[in-house]
Short mmCIF file of C-alpha atoms in Angstrom, two decimals:
data_model
loop_
_atom_site.label_atom_id
_atom_site.label_comp_id
_atom_site.label_asym_id
_atom_site.label_seq_id
_atom_site.Cartn_x
_atom_site.Cartn_y
_atom_site.Cartn_z
CA MET A 1 -6.61 2.76 15.79
CA LEU A 2 -2.90 1.86 14.80
CA GLU A 3 -1.41 1.38 18.25
CA ASN A 4 -2.50 1.05 21.93
CA THR A 5 -1.08 4.72 22.77
CA ASN A 6 -0.65 6.30 25.72
CA SER A 7 -1.82 9.60 25.57
CA ASN A 8 1.09 10.82 27.87
CA GLU A 9 3.45 8.89 25.59
CA TYR A 10 2.70 10.04 22.18
CA LEU A 11 2.48 13.62 21.13
CA VAL A 12 1.05 13.52 17.66
CA LYS A 13 -1.32 10.39 16.58
CA VAL A 14 -2.85 10.08 13.20
CA GLU A 15 -5.72 7.77 12.58
CA HIS A 16 -6.75 6.88 8.91
CA LEU A 17 -5.70 10.07 7.50
CA LYS A 18 -6.74 10.67 4.08
CA LYS A 19 -5.92 13.16 1.24
CA TYR A 20 -7.68 13.62 -2.00
CA PHE A 21 -7.01 15.81 -4.52
CA PRO A 22 -10.16 16.01 -7.12
CA VAL A 23 -9.57 16.44 -10.78
CA ARG A 24 -11.84 18.54 -12.89
CA ALA A 25 -12.95 18.60 -15.97
CA GLY A 26 -15.58 20.19 -18.81
CA VAL A 27 -17.21 22.93 -18.71
CA MET A 28 -18.94 22.83 -15.56
CA GLN A 29 -15.39 21.61 -13.83
CA ARG A 30 -16.97 18.69 -12.60
CA VAL A 31 -14.91 15.70 -10.25
CA VAL A 32 -14.23 13.71 -12.96
CA ALA A 33 -11.21 11.81 -10.85
CA ASN A 34 -9.11 12.17 -7.63
CA VAL A 35 -5.53 11.85 -7.13
CA GLN A 36 -5.31 9.53 -4.03
CA ALA A 37 -2.28 11.41 -2.37
CA VAL A 38 -2.82 9.89 1.08
CA ASP A 39 -4.81 6.89 1.48
CA ASP A 40 -5.85 5.75 5.09
CA VAL A 41 -2.52 6.48 7.06
CA SER A 42 -2.04 6.13 10.87
CA PHE A 43 1.04 5.90 12.94
CA ALA A 44 1.88 8.03 16.52
CA ILE A 45 4.80 9.45 17.19
CA LYS A 46 6.42 9.88 20.69
CA LYS A 47 7.57 13.13 22.63
CA GLY A 48 11.03 13.85 21.50
CA GLU A 49 11.69 11.25 19.30
CA THR A 50 12.20 11.66 15.52
CA LEU A 51 10.27 9.87 13.07
CA GLY A 52 11.46 8.95 9.74
CA MET A 53 9.64 8.72 6.16
CA VAL A 54 11.06 7.88 3.53
CA GLY A 55 9.55 6.41 -0.04
CA GLU A 56 9.32 7.34 -3.84
CA SER A 57 8.84 10.65 -4.97
CA GLY A 58 5.18 10.79 -5.58
CA CYS A 59 4.13 8.84 -2.44
CA GLY A 60 2.18 11.04 -0.44
CA LYS A 61 5.47 11.93 2.39
CA THR A 62 4.91 15.55 1.96
CA THR A 63 1.03 15.87 1.57
CA VAL A 64 1.10 13.70 5.32
CA GLY A 65 3.26 16.42 6.73
CA ARG A 66 1.60 19.06 5.36
CA THR A 67 -2.16 17.76 6.15
CA MET A 68 -1.25 17.01 9.64
CA LEU A 69 -0.33 20.92 10.24
CA ARG A 70 -3.68 21.75 8.29
CA LEU A 71 -1.44 23.57 5.58
CA VAL A 72 -3.93 21.13 3.36
CA GLU A 73 -6.87 20.57 4.47
CA PRO A 74 -7.66 17.01 4.73
CA THR A 75 -10.23 14.70 3.11
CA SER A 76 -10.85 12.70 6.47
CA GLY A 77 -9.52 10.84 9.15
CA SER A 78 -7.94 12.81 12.24
CA VAL A 79 -4.48 14.12 13.85
CA LEU A 80 -4.36 14.73 17.35
CA TYR A 81 -2.10 16.71 19.38
CA GLY A 82 -2.37 15.89 23.01
CA ASP A 83 -6.11 15.94 23.41
CA LYS A 84 -7.23 18.09 20.59
CA ASP A 85 -7.78 16.76 17.05
CA ILE A 86 -6.14 19.71 14.15
CA PHE A 87 -9.05 19.29 11.96
CA LYS A 88 -11.69 20.01 14.22
CA LEU A 89 -10.08 23.33 15.57
CA SER A 90 -11.43 26.53 15.10
CA SER A 91 -9.02 29.26 13.18
CA ASN A 92 -8.13 31.05 16.50
CA GLU A 93 -7.83 27.54 17.91
CA LEU A 94 -5.89 26.77 15.00
CA LYS A 95 -3.63 29.85 15.27
CA THR A 96 -2.81 29.08 18.90
CA ILE A 97 -1.99 25.77 18.71
CA ARG A 98 0.42 26.69 15.67
CA ARG A 99 2.79 28.00 18.47
CA ASP A 100 3.84 24.27 18.83
CA MET A 101 3.60 22.95 15.45
CA GLN A 102 6.19 24.20 12.83
CA ILE A 103 7.76 22.98 9.56
CA ILE A 104 10.90 23.35 7.82
CA PHE A 105 10.59 23.81 4.14
CA GLN A 106 12.40 21.61 1.11
CA ASP A 107 13.30 24.86 -0.32
CA PRO A 108 14.50 27.50 2.11
CA TYR A 109 14.86 30.22 -0.76
CA ALA A 110 11.69 29.68 -2.09
CA SER A 111 10.15 29.75 1.62
CA LEU A 112 12.02 32.98 2.03
CA ASP A 113 10.91 36.39 0.80
CA PRO A 114 13.47 37.55 -1.11
CA ARG A 115 12.54 41.14 -0.17
CA VAL A 116 12.63 41.08 3.50
CA PRO A 117 15.49 40.86 5.90
CA ILE A 118 16.35 37.40 7.25
CA GLY A 119 15.84 38.38 10.72
CA GLU A 120 12.63 40.05 10.17
CA SER A 121 11.63 36.85 8.64
CA VAL A 122 12.42 34.84 11.39
CA MET A 123 10.68 37.60 13.66
CA GLU A 124 7.75 37.12 11.85
CA GLY A 125 6.18 34.51 13.99
CA LEU A 126 6.75 35.99 16.98
CA GLN A 127 5.20 39.46 15.65
CA ILE A 128 2.11 37.32 14.77
CA HIS A 129 1.84 35.49 18.15
CA ARG A 130 2.49 38.55 19.81
CA VAL A 131 5.00 37.32 21.91
CA GLY A 132 7.03 40.00 24.33
CA THR A 133 7.84 43.54 22.99
CA HIS A 134 9.84 44.53 20.10
CA LYS A 135 12.94 44.40 22.07
CA GLU A 136 12.72 41.07 23.19
CA ARG A 137 11.41 39.47 19.99
CA VAL A 138 14.89 40.74 18.35
CA GLU A 139 16.61 39.14 21.43
CA ILE A 140 15.00 35.99 20.67
CA MET A 141 15.67 36.20 16.74
CA LEU A 142 19.01 36.95 17.58
CA GLU A 143 19.83 34.24 20.15
CA THR A 144 18.09 31.76 17.61
CA LEU A 145 20.30 32.52 14.66
CA LYS A 146 23.32 31.98 17.14
CA LYS A 147 22.10 28.41 17.81
CA VAL A 148 21.94 27.59 13.87
CA GLY A 149 25.16 28.97 13.40
CA LEU A 150 24.76 32.13 11.96
CA GLU A 151 26.01 35.72 13.30
CA THR A 152 23.94 38.38 14.78
CA TYR A 153 25.21 40.67 11.51
CA HIS A 154 23.42 38.37 9.42
CA ALA A 155 20.10 39.86 10.73
CA ARG A 156 19.99 42.44 8.24
CA ARG A 157 21.37 40.65 4.61
CA TYR A 158 18.71 39.21 2.56
CA PRO A 159 18.26 35.64 1.33
CA HIS A 160 20.16 35.89 -2.21
CA GLU A 161 23.07 36.74 0.28
CA PHE A 162 23.28 33.41 1.69
CA SER A 163 24.49 29.86 0.68
CA GLY A 164 21.79 27.49 0.41
CA GLY A 165 22.98 25.37 3.53
CA GLN A 166 22.78 29.30 5.08
CA ARG A 167 19.23 29.60 4.15
CA GLN A 168 18.48 26.28 5.35
CA ARG A 169 19.69 27.12 8.69
CA ILE A 170 17.71 30.23 8.40
CA GLY A 171 14.30 28.13 7.72
CA ILE A 172 15.33 25.92 10.96
CA ALA A 173 15.44 29.18 13.09
CA ARG A 174 12.16 30.56 11.48
CA ALA A 175 11.00 27.53 12.73
CA LEU A 176 12.32 27.23 15.98
CA ALA A 177 11.75 30.95 16.97
CA LEU A 178 8.41 30.21 19.10
CA ARG A 179 9.85 27.52 20.38
CA PRO A 180 7.56 24.51 18.88
CA LYS A 181 7.30 21.18 20.28
CA PHE A 182 6.53 19.01 17.11
CA VAL A 183 8.26 20.30 13.87
CA VAL A 184 7.63 18.61 10.65
CA CYS A 185 11.18 18.31 8.61
CA ASP A 186 10.39 18.65 4.75
CA GLU A 187 13.44 17.40 3.32
CA PRO A 188 15.54 19.82 4.97
CA VAL A 189 19.00 18.28 3.45
CA SER A 190 17.65 16.72 -0.08
CA ALA A 191 19.12 19.78 -2.13
CA LEU A 192 22.32 20.40 -0.26
CA ASP A 193 26.12 19.25 -0.44
CA VAL A 194 26.95 16.15 1.32
CA SER A 195 29.20 17.89 3.80
CA ILE A 196 26.38 20.97 4.66
CA GLN A 197 23.89 18.22 5.13
CA SER A 198 26.03 16.83 7.42
CA GLN A 199 25.99 20.08 9.67
CA VAL A 200 22.65 20.67 9.25
CA LEU A 201 21.46 16.94 10.94
CA ASN A 202 23.96 17.50 13.70
CA ILE A 203 22.23 21.31 14.41
CA LEU A 204 18.74 19.41 14.23
CA LYS A 205 20.06 17.15 16.61
CA ASP A 206 21.52 19.28 19.26
CA LEU A 207 18.48 21.85 19.52
CA GLN A 208 16.10 18.38 19.51
CA ARG A 209 18.19 17.61 22.75
CA GLU A 210 18.19 21.24 23.85
CA PHE A 211 14.78 21.46 23.42
CA GLY A 212 12.75 18.17 23.51
CA LEU A 213 11.81 18.87 20.24
CA THR A 214 9.23 16.32 18.60
CA TYR A 215 10.56 15.45 14.48
CA LEU A 216 8.42 14.12 11.63
CA PHE A 217 11.75 13.66 9.41
CA ILE A 218 10.50 13.37 5.58
CA ALA A 219 13.45 12.04 3.34
CA HIS A 220 14.57 10.10 0.08
CA ASN A 221 18.21 9.26 1.50
CA LEU A 222 17.83 6.04 3.31
CA SER A 223 21.34 6.97 5.08
CA VAL A 224 20.44 10.30 6.40
CA VAL A 225 17.50 8.68 7.39
CA GLU A 226 19.18 6.24 9.50
CA HIS A 227 21.48 8.65 11.00
CA ILE A 228 18.77 10.94 12.51
CA SER A 229 15.86 8.38 13.04
CA ASP A 230 14.45 6.83 16.04
CA ARG A 231 11.80 4.59 14.66
CA VAL A 232 11.33 4.74 10.46
CA ALA A 233 7.93 4.56 8.17
CA VAL A 234 8.16 3.57 4.51
CA MET A 235 5.12 4.95 2.58
CA TYR A 236 4.06 3.40 -1.28
CA LEU A 237 1.93 5.17 -3.63
CA GLY A 238 -0.08 7.00 -0.70
CA LYS A 239 -0.08 4.18 1.62
CA MET A 240 2.14 2.98 4.94
CA ALA A 241 4.12 -0.10 3.70
CA GLU A 242 6.11 -0.88 7.03
CA LEU A 243 6.80 0.76 10.44
CA ALA A 244 9.43 0.12 12.96
CA ASP A 245 12.43 1.34 15.15
CA ARG A 246 15.39 2.11 13.04
CA ASP A 247 18.01 -0.72 13.83
CA GLU A 248 15.08 -3.47 13.35
CA LEU A 249 14.05 -2.16 10.14
CA TYR A 250 17.30 -1.66 8.78
CA ARG A 251 18.25 -5.53 9.76
CA ARG A 252 15.14 -7.15 8.84
CA PRO A 253 12.70 -5.15 6.60
CA LEU A 254 9.32 -7.21 5.97
CA HIS A 255 7.53 -5.83 3.24
CA PRO A 256 9.67 -6.29 -0.03
CA TYR A 257 9.15 -2.60 -1.03
CA SER A 258 11.61 -1.95 2.00
CA GLN A 259 13.78 -4.45 0.97
CA ALA A 260 14.44 -2.93 -2.28
CA LEU A 261 15.04 0.25 -0.89
CA MET A 262 17.56 -0.98 1.75
CA SER A 263 19.03 -2.82 -0.94
CA ALA A 264 19.71 0.34 -2.87
CA ILE A 265 22.08 1.92 0.02
CA PRO A 266 25.44 2.38 -1.12
CA VAL A 267 28.03 0.28 0.90
CA ALA A 268 31.25 2.39 2.36
CA ASP A 269 33.69 -0.88 1.60
CA PRO A 270 34.42 -1.38 -1.83
CA LYS A 271 35.37 -5.31 -0.92
CA LEU A 272 31.76 -5.75 -0.50
CA LYS A 273 28.60 -5.94 -2.48
CA ARG A 274 25.03 -5.83 -1.19
CA LYS A 275 22.45 -7.85 -3.39
CA ARG A 276 20.44 -5.39 -5.32
CA LEU A 277 16.69 -5.98 -5.55
CA ILE A 278 15.67 -4.27 -9.41
CA LEU A 279 12.24 -3.07 -8.89
CA LYS A 280 10.44 -3.90 -12.52
CA GLY A 281 8.00 -1.23 -14.04
CA ASP A 282 7.58 2.13 -12.76
CA VAL A 283 5.37 3.81 -9.91
CA PRO A 284 1.54 3.86 -10.92
CA SER A 285 -0.46 6.81 -10.95
CA PRO A 286 -2.51 7.86 -7.76
CA LEU A 287 -4.76 8.78 -9.99
CA HIS A 288 -5.97 5.30 -10.67
CA PRO A 289 -3.97 3.23 -7.70
CA PRO A 290 -4.03 -0.79 -8.42
CA SER A 291 -6.37 -3.05 -6.53
CA GLY A 292 -5.54 -5.10 -3.73
CA CYS A 293 -2.21 -4.40 -2.62
CA ARG A 294 -0.33 -0.88 -4.45
CA PHE A 295 2.79 -2.85 -4.61
CA HIS A 296 1.65 -5.70 -6.41
CA PRO A 297 2.45 -4.82 -9.85
CA ARG A 298 6.12 -4.42 -9.27
CA CYS A 299 6.67 -7.07 -6.05
CA PRO A 300 8.75 -10.13 -6.86
CA ILE A 301 6.45 -12.01 -4.18
CA ALA A 302 2.89 -11.28 -5.91
CA GLN A 303 0.26 -13.81 -5.88
CA GLU A 304 -3.22 -13.83 -6.72
CA ILE A 305 -4.50 -12.50 -3.39
CA CYS A 306 -2.35 -9.38 -3.31
CA SER A 307 -4.07 -8.05 -6.41
CA VAL A 308 -7.29 -8.78 -4.94
CA GLU A 309 -7.20 -8.15 -0.76
CA VAL A 310 -5.88 -5.12 0.32
CA PRO A 311 -3.55 -6.55 3.09
CA ALA A 312 -3.84 -5.19 6.47
CA PHE A 313 -1.28 -2.60 8.14
CA ARG A 314 -0.47 -5.61 11.10
CA GLU A 315 1.97 -5.75 14.20
CA LEU A 316 4.10 -8.76 13.34
CA VAL A 317 6.57 -8.78 16.00
CA PRO A 318 6.55 -6.14 18.89
CA GLY A 319 6.73 -2.31 17.34
CA HIS A 320 7.39 -3.83 13.78
CA TRP A 321 4.22 -3.03 11.51
CA ALA A 322 3.94 -4.07 7.73
CA ALA A 323 0.95 -4.22 4.98
CA CYS A 324 2.07 -7.53 2.81
CA HIS A 325 -0.07 -10.79 2.75
CA PHE A 326 3.31 -12.45 3.42
CA ALA A 327 5.46 -10.79 5.18
CA GLU A 328 5.84 -13.83 8.21
CA THR A 329 8.08 -15.86 5.19
CA PHE A 330 11.10 -12.82 6.21
CA LEU A 331 10.74 -13.19 9.90
#
């Protein structure tokens, strides 16, 4: 278990989560290898907080979010929502708990049916879970659209009639119509202009305060993550590299990979220059990950032990976890 967690304090706990995608070949389509998308990841999310999750493309962030909701079946591990293990629920129990656990997809246009007015898309979850009468569902839908900055007449329009920012608001409205407690935000602003990003982020923060929501916020943009998150988790090639409070992580990253990411954040003042840490080489394939520490082929401080022994994900100072053999050197 990652932390000594109080069940009353934490809403969601992920323990030793693994998700391998089989690679098949030959006439018989036998499994010849596995893509290790997520490999032994553990963390917990407090009630009402936003946990930001960052890392390069292909590091497993989205797979973590989708597996937590069982949109993708896990290879092993557990996800505890309260005292219930999501992976052990029957189909009826899972349907019930999904009222409390929703997702905002990265591409709002791809996740909306182009043939259905957006009002019906927002109401779909209410109909599936048989919430209220038809009139009550319409009222909830219209109220939710207003909360994300849309008008009631928008309910009759189709997805192609909206801009990218408006479609993302529709995706947020659809996720929040059921009044969930936990929302996975899968890169909800990565495809939007900077000015629109700030609007969507402010909407998410306002709705979090109003409804007491808990977020897992997946993103590439470290500035966006810093703006919205309470704590930040850094992933690399399917494993957790670091986890800490936002201010602590941005002030003193203890993993070389986190340090390289932080050095890439632009500085607003043209007179100030940040020392860049340029990583050598490309991200290894999750089909054949390196032995020992997965970051060691690109790590500037790697030593022999790094290629042999997998570093433990350990708490170096209260609330600050890192998976590096030499993390103490940065304290």
